[in-house]
């Protein structure tokens, strides 16, 4: 990695993307509860949503995320509306492999903020920042093929389909997860 650091905040046209801070738990919890039924539809992408939720769980998440950001283990960010200061959703790189330079992107949007193009806006700004500071990084996003909204986001933001993986849930349900990649070679035609 270069000497660049994970930004504590980034600005989009309508939002701040910023690291979760101690005290953010209540806002995150409210967003989770508003959207929990949807979040639980995607156990492969959002395994944490399958667990019991509470304000304390969300506050622990925010504190853990802040520590992970400070130690450069992962790069979690909350999406906050600039005009109202309302919680919009969560985005970030939750798995960062310094050996392979592959960073796995995940995101979700509160139900009341969906359908406004906010996630496309956030992914565009975050991935552009990574491209600028770490051009060698290969960004991966794994999405259940039934999650049409998330598939649209990666397709609009320049990710390319790499492969499809067939999986079976704990309950025996068969489903497919597509691996979308945003890598240097997709932009320049050159490999790293």
PDB file of C-alpha atoms in Angstrom:
ATOM      1  CA  UNK A   1       0.000   0.000   0.000  1.00  0.00           C
ATOM      2  CA  UNK A   2       1.045   3.577  -0.472  1.00  0.00           C
ATOM      3  CA  UNK A   3       1.353   6.012   2.396  1.00  0.00           C
ATOM      4  CA  UNK A   4      -2.189   7.254   1.732  1.00  0.00           C
ATOM      5  CA  UNK A   5      -4.573   6.710   4.608  1.00  0.00           C
ATOM      6  CA  UNK A   6      -8.183   5.660   4.651  1.00  0.00           C
ATOM      7  CA  UNK A   7     -10.091   8.919   4.595  1.00  0.00           C
ATOM      8  CA  UNK A   8     -12.201   9.518   7.683  1.00  0.00           C
ATOM      9  CA  UNK A   9     -14.763  11.257   5.477  1.00  0.00           C
ATOM     10  CA  UNK A  10     -15.522  11.775   1.796  1.00  0.00           C
ATOM     11  CA  UNK A  11     -18.067  14.096   0.234  1.00  0.00           C
ATOM     12  CA  UNK A  12     -20.564  13.250  -2.490  1.00  0.00           C
ATOM     13  CA  UNK A  13     -23.090  15.626  -4.046  1.00  0.00           C
ATOM     14  CA  UNK A  14     -25.712  14.863  -1.365  1.00  0.00           C
ATOM     15  CA  UNK A  15     -23.919  12.988   1.390  1.00  0.00           C
ATOM     16  CA  UNK A  16     -20.995  12.646   3.689  1.00  0.00           C
ATOM     17  CA  UNK A  17     -19.371   9.223   3.760  1.00  0.00           C
ATOM     18  CA  UNK A  18     -17.674   9.012   7.118  1.00  0.00           C
ATOM     19  CA  UNK A  19     -16.210   6.524   9.522  1.00  0.00           C
ATOM     20  CA  UNK A  20     -18.664   5.318  12.191  1.00  0.00           C
ATOM     21  CA  UNK A  21     -17.960   7.010  15.505  1.00  0.00           C
ATOM     22  CA  UNK A  22     -18.818   6.081  19.073  1.00  0.00           C
ATOM     23  CA  UNK A  23     -22.335   7.428  19.629  1.00  0.00           C
ATOM     24  CA  UNK A  24     -23.608   6.615  16.104  1.00  0.00           C
ATOM     25  CA  UNK A  25     -25.257   3.387  17.261  1.00  0.00           C
ATOM     26  CA  UNK A  26     -28.803   4.704  17.695  1.00  0.00           C
ATOM     27  CA  UNK A  27     -28.959   6.138  14.164  1.00  0.00           C
ATOM     28  CA  UNK A  28     -27.525   2.929  12.699  1.00  0.00           C
ATOM     29  CA  UNK A  29     -29.959   0.810  14.718  1.00  0.00           C
ATOM     30  CA  UNK A  30     -32.943   2.818  13.481  1.00  0.00           C
ATOM     31  CA  UNK A  31     -31.774   2.391   9.871  1.00  0.00           C
ATOM     32  CA  UNK A  32     -31.230  -1.331  10.388  1.00  0.00           C
ATOM     33  CA  UNK A  33     -34.669  -1.865  11.937  1.00  0.00           C
ATOM     34  CA  UNK A  34     -36.405   0.092   9.168  1.00  0.00           C
ATOM     35  CA  UNK A  35     -34.709  -2.137   6.579  1.00  0.00           C
ATOM     36  CA  UNK A  36     -34.216  -5.431   8.454  1.00  0.00           C
ATOM     37  CA  UNK A  37     -36.683  -7.528   6.452  1.00  0.00           C
ATOM     38  CA  UNK A  38     -34.870  -6.600   3.222  1.00  0.00           C
ATOM     39  CA  UNK A  39     -31.407  -7.036   4.744  1.00  0.00           C
ATOM     40  CA  UNK A  40     -32.255 -10.564   5.892  1.00  0.00           C
ATOM     41  CA  UNK A  41     -33.044 -11.570   2.297  1.00  0.00           C
ATOM     42  CA  UNK A  42     -29.298 -11.592   1.551  1.00  0.00           C
ATOM     43  CA  UNK A  43     -27.616 -13.832   4.167  1.00  0.00           C
ATOM     44  CA  UNK A  44     -24.479 -14.357   2.060  1.00  0.00           C
ATOM     45  CA  UNK A  45     -23.834 -10.625   1.640  1.00  0.00           C
ATOM     46  CA  UNK A  46     -25.170  -9.444   5.009  1.00  0.00           C
ATOM     47  CA  UNK A  47     -24.692 -12.292   7.523  1.00  0.00           C
ATOM     48  CA  UNK A  48     -24.785  -9.867  10.457  1.00  0.00           C
ATOM     49  CA  UNK A  49     -28.438  -9.022   9.654  1.00  0.00           C
ATOM     50  CA  UNK A  50     -29.438 -12.591  10.542  1.00  0.00           C
ATOM     51  CA  UNK A  51     -28.509 -11.943  14.187  1.00  0.00           C
ATOM     52  CA  UNK A  52     -30.556 -10.273  16.909  1.00  0.00           C
ATOM     53  CA  UNK A  53     -30.420  -6.476  16.607  1.00  0.00           C
ATOM     54  CA  UNK A  54     -30.404  -3.868  19.380  1.00  0.00           C
ATOM     55  CA  UNK A  55     -29.129  -0.341  20.005  1.00  0.00           C
ATOM     56  CA  UNK A  56     -26.227  -1.885  21.940  1.00  0.00           C
ATOM     57  CA  UNK A  57     -25.305  -4.182  19.010  1.00  0.00           C
ATOM     58  CA  UNK A  58     -25.294  -1.193  16.665  1.00  0.00           C
ATOM     59  CA  UNK A  59     -23.223   0.899  19.072  1.00  0.00           C
ATOM     60  CA  UNK A  60     -20.718  -1.960  19.469  1.00  0.00           C
ATOM     61  CA  UNK A  61     -20.546  -2.128  15.663  1.00  0.00           C
ATOM     62  CA  UNK A  62     -19.767   1.595  15.437  1.00  0.00           C
ATOM     63  CA  UNK A  63     -17.046   1.397  18.081  1.00  0.00           C
ATOM     64  CA  UNK A  64     -15.496  -1.706  16.501  1.00  0.00           C
ATOM     65  CA  UNK A  65     -15.602  -0.069  13.065  1.00  0.00           C
ATOM     66  CA  UNK A  66     -13.860   3.032  14.364  1.00  0.00           C
ATOM     67  CA  UNK A  67     -11.063   0.895  15.816  1.00  0.00           C
ATOM     68  CA  UNK A  68     -10.778  -1.139  12.586  1.00  0.00           C
ATOM     69  CA  UNK A  69     -10.561   2.076  10.573  1.00  0.00           C
ATOM     70  CA  UNK A  70      -7.870   3.503  12.875  1.00  0.00           C
ATOM     71  CA  UNK A  71      -5.827   0.293  12.553  1.00  0.00           C
ATOM     72  CA  UNK A  72      -6.414   0.092   8.759  1.00  0.00           C
ATOM     73  CA  UNK A  73      -7.953  -3.377   9.074  1.00  0.00           C
ATOM     74  CA  UNK A  74     -11.112  -2.385   7.226  1.00  0.00           C
ATOM     75  CA  UNK A  75     -12.673   0.804   5.898  1.00  0.00           C
ATOM     76  CA  UNK A  76     -16.295   1.104   7.038  1.00  0.00           C
ATOM     77  CA  UNK A  77     -18.268   4.276   6.368  1.00  0.00           C
ATOM     78  CA  UNK A  78     -21.710   5.574   7.183  1.00  0.00           C
ATOM     79  CA  UNK A  79     -23.668   7.506   4.578  1.00  0.00           C
ATOM     80  CA  UNK A  80     -25.110  10.716   6.061  1.00  0.00           C
ATOM     81  CA  UNK A  81     -27.392  13.129   4.210  1.00  0.00           C
ATOM     82  CA  UNK A  82     -25.776  16.583   4.099  1.00  0.00           C
ATOM     83  CA  UNK A  83     -29.036  18.551   4.178  1.00  0.00           C
ATOM     84  CA  UNK A  84     -30.803  16.719   7.029  1.00  0.00           C
ATOM     85  CA  UNK A  85     -27.953  14.864   8.810  1.00  0.00           C
ATOM     86  CA  UNK A  86     -30.105  11.708   8.459  1.00  0.00           C
ATOM     87  CA  UNK A  87     -28.537   8.249   8.311  1.00  0.00           C
ATOM     88  CA  UNK A  88     -28.735   6.933   4.729  1.00  0.00           C
ATOM     89  CA  UNK A  89     -26.882   3.635   4.857  1.00  0.00           C
ATOM     90  CA  UNK A  90     -23.541   1.927   5.158  1.00  0.00           C
ATOM     91  CA  UNK A  91     -20.738   1.334   2.674  1.00  0.00           C
ATOM     92  CA  UNK A  92     -17.151   0.218   2.918  1.00  0.00           C
ATOM     93  CA  UNK A  93     -14.441  -2.317   2.401  1.00  0.00           C
ATOM     94  CA  UNK A  94     -14.950  -4.963   5.067  1.00  0.00           C
ATOM     95  CA  UNK A  95     -12.301  -7.402   3.795  1.00  0.00           C
ATOM     96  CA  UNK A  96      -8.947  -5.947   2.773  1.00  0.00           C
ATOM     97  CA  UNK A  97      -6.235  -8.409   1.789  1.00  0.00           C
ATOM     98  CA  UNK A  98      -2.846  -6.638   1.731  1.00  0.00           C
ATOM     99  CA  UNK A  99      -1.180  -9.671   0.111  1.00  0.00           C
ATOM    100  CA  UNK A 100      -3.443  -9.958  -2.942  1.00  0.00           C
ATOM    101  CA  UNK A 101      -4.500  -6.276  -2.962  1.00  0.00           C
ATOM    102  CA  UNK A 102      -8.130  -7.366  -3.200  1.00  0.00           C
ATOM    103  CA  UNK A 103     -10.646  -5.283  -1.258  1.00  0.00           C
ATOM    104  CA  UNK A 104     -14.220  -6.498  -0.855  1.00  0.00           C
ATOM    105  CA  UNK A 105     -16.907  -3.816  -1.016  1.00  0.00           C
ATOM    106  CA  UNK A 106     -20.229  -4.087   0.770  1.00  0.00           C
ATOM    107  CA  UNK A 107     -23.147  -1.702   1.141  1.00  0.00           C
ATOM    108  CA  UNK A 108     -26.775  -1.305   2.110  1.00  0.00           C
ATOM    109  CA  UNK A 109     -29.232   1.587   2.067  1.00  0.00           C
ATOM    110  CA  UNK A 110     -32.028   2.427   4.526  1.00  0.00           C
ATOM    111  CA  UNK A 111     -35.406   1.632   3.042  1.00  0.00           C
ATOM    112  CA  UNK A 112     -36.617   5.252   3.190  1.00  0.00           C
ATOM    113  CA  UNK A 113     -33.574   6.401   1.156  1.00  0.00           C
ATOM    114  CA  UNK A 114     -33.763   3.757  -1.574  1.00  0.00           C
ATOM    115  CA  UNK A 115     -34.561   4.532  -5.205  1.00  0.00           C
ATOM    116  CA  UNK A 116     -32.784   7.901  -5.165  1.00  0.00           C
ATOM    117  CA  UNK A 117     -29.444   6.900  -6.701  1.00  0.00           C
ATOM    118  CA  UNK A 118     -27.622   7.422  -3.421  1.00  0.00           C
ATOM    119  CA  UNK A 119     -25.787   4.107  -3.431  1.00  0.00           C
ATOM    120  CA  UNK A 120     -24.521   4.636  -6.981  1.00  0.00           C
ATOM    121  CA  UNK A 121     -23.339   8.093  -5.863  1.00  0.00           C
ATOM    122  CA  UNK A 122     -21.533   6.656  -2.827  1.00  0.00           C
ATOM    123  CA  UNK A 123     -19.914   3.740  -4.697  1.00  0.00           C
ATOM    124  CA  UNK A 124     -18.711   6.096  -7.442  1.00  0.00           C
ATOM    125  CA  UNK A 125     -17.010   8.474  -5.006  1.00  0.00           C
ATOM    126  CA  UNK A 126     -15.490   5.760  -2.817  1.00  0.00           C
ATOM    127  CA  UNK A 127     -14.110   3.690  -5.705  1.00  0.00           C
ATOM    128  CA  UNK A 128     -12.712   6.816  -7.405  1.00  0.00           C
ATOM    129  CA  UNK A 129     -10.847   7.647  -4.194  1.00  0.00           C
ATOM    130  CA  UNK A 130      -9.403   4.127  -4.037  1.00  0.00           C
ATOM    131  CA  UNK A 131      -8.391   4.303  -7.713  1.00  0.00           C
ATOM    132  CA  UNK A 132      -6.593   7.593  -7.088  1.00  0.00           C
ATOM    133  CA  UNK A 133      -4.658   6.449  -4.005  1.00  0.00           C
ATOM    134  CA  UNK A 134      -4.273   2.696  -4.590  1.00  0.00           C
ATOM    135  CA  UNK A 135      -4.444   2.080  -8.362  1.00  0.00           C
ATOM    136  CA  UNK A 136      -3.201  -1.491  -7.931  1.00  0.00           C
ATOM    137  CA  UNK A 137      -6.212  -2.520  -5.818  1.00  0.00           C
ATOM    138  CA  UNK A 138      -8.722  -4.972  -7.209  1.00  0.00           C
ATOM    139  CA  UNK A 139     -12.169  -4.171  -5.793  1.00  0.00           C
ATOM    140  CA  UNK A 140     -14.619  -7.068  -5.464  1.00  0.00           C
ATOM    141  CA  UNK A 141     -18.344  -6.953  -4.795  1.00  0.00           C
ATOM    142  CA  UNK A 142     -20.259 -10.227  -4.242  1.00  0.00           C
ATOM    143  CA  UNK A 143     -24.004  -9.944  -4.915  1.00  0.00           C
ATOM    144  CA  UNK A 144     -26.871 -12.424  -4.763  1.00  0.00           C
ATOM    145  CA  UNK A 145     -28.317 -12.602  -8.301  1.00  0.00           C
ATOM    146  CA  UNK A 146     -31.807 -11.940  -6.896  1.00  0.00           C
ATOM    147  CA  UNK A 147     -30.664  -8.570  -5.506  1.00  0.00           C
ATOM    148  CA  UNK A 148     -31.456  -6.548  -8.637  1.00  0.00           C
ATOM    149  CA  UNK A 149     -30.927  -3.136  -6.992  1.00  0.00           C
ATOM    150  CA  UNK A 150     -27.365  -3.994  -5.895  1.00  0.00           C
ATOM    151  CA  UNK A 151     -26.569  -5.502  -9.280  1.00  0.00           C
ATOM    152  CA  UNK A 152     -27.615  -2.236 -10.942  1.00  0.00           C
ATOM    153  CA  UNK A 153     -25.287  -0.256  -8.680  1.00  0.00           C
ATOM    154  CA  UNK A 154     -22.152  -2.205  -9.606  1.00  0.00           C
ATOM    155  CA  UNK A 155     -23.082  -2.250 -13.281  1.00  0.00           C
ATOM    156  CA  UNK A 156     -23.566   1.554 -13.289  1.00  0.00           C
ATOM    157  CA  UNK A 157     -20.267   2.176 -11.496  1.00  0.00           C
ATOM    158  CA  UNK A 158     -17.985   0.263 -13.860  1.00  0.00           C
ATOM    159  CA  UNK A 159     -17.619  -3.125 -12.186  1.00  0.00           C
ATOM    160  CA  UNK A 160     -17.402  -6.097 -14.542  1.00  0.00           C
ATOM    161  CA  UNK A 161     -18.827  -9.577 -13.968  1.00  0.00           C
ATOM    162  CA  UNK A 162     -16.025 -12.021 -13.198  1.00  0.00           C
ATOM    163  CA  UNK A 163     -17.876 -15.212 -12.268  1.00  0.00           C
ATOM    164  CA  UNK A 164     -21.016 -16.717 -10.786  1.00  0.00           C
ATOM    165  CA  UNK A 165     -20.910 -18.966  -7.740  1.00  0.00           C
ATOM    166  CA  UNK A 166     -23.686 -21.457  -6.846  1.00  0.00           C
ATOM    167  CA  UNK A 167     -24.365 -21.783  -3.125  1.00  0.00           C
ATOM    168  CA  UNK A 168     -26.783 -23.553  -0.773  1.00  0.00           C
ATOM    169  CA  UNK A 169     -28.142 -21.809   2.335  1.00  0.00           C
ATOM    170  CA  UNK A 170     -28.358 -23.449   5.760  1.00  0.00           C
ATOM    171  CA  UNK A 171     -32.056 -24.062   5.028  1.00  0.00           C
ATOM    172  CA  UNK A 172     -31.233 -25.872   1.757  1.00  0.00           C
ATOM    173  CA  UNK A 173     -32.139 -23.003  -0.595  1.00  0.00           C
ATOM    174  CA  UNK A 174     -29.990 -22.890  -3.731  1.00  0.00           C
ATOM    175  CA  UNK A 175     -28.934 -19.454  -4.950  1.00  0.00           C
ATOM    176  CA  UNK A 176     -26.209 -17.793  -6.984  1.00  0.00           C
ATOM    177  CA  UNK A 177     -23.791 -15.037  -6.081  1.00  0.00           C
ATOM    178  CA  UNK A 178     -22.086 -13.007  -8.787  1.00  0.00           C
ATOM    179  CA  UNK A 179     -18.582 -11.658  -8.302  1.00  0.00           C
ATOM    180  CA  UNK A 180     -18.153  -8.188  -9.804  1.00  0.00           C
ATOM    181  CA  UNK A 181     -14.679  -6.687 -10.050  1.00  0.00           C
ATOM    182  CA  UNK A 182     -13.339  -3.192 -10.557  1.00  0.00           C
ATOM    183  CA  UNK A 183      -9.664  -3.509 -11.354  1.00  0.00           C
ATOM    184  CA  UNK A 184      -7.002  -1.494 -13.122  1.00  0.00           C
ATOM    185  CA  UNK A 185      -7.063  -3.752 -16.171  1.00  0.00           C
ATOM    186  CA  UNK A 186     -10.757  -2.982 -16.692  1.00  0.00           C
ATOM    187  CA  UNK A 187      -9.885   0.698 -17.149  1.00  0.00           C
ATOM    188  CA  UNK A 188      -6.538   0.632 -18.947  1.00  0.00           C
ATOM    189  CA  UNK A 189      -6.451  -2.717 -20.705  1.00  0.00           C
ATOM    190  CA  UNK A 190      -3.261  -3.480 -18.771  1.00  0.00           C
ATOM    191  CA  UNK A 191      -2.777  -5.986 -16.015  1.00  0.00           C
ATOM    192  CA  UNK A 192      -1.201  -5.016 -12.712  1.00  0.00           C
TER     193      UNK A 192
END
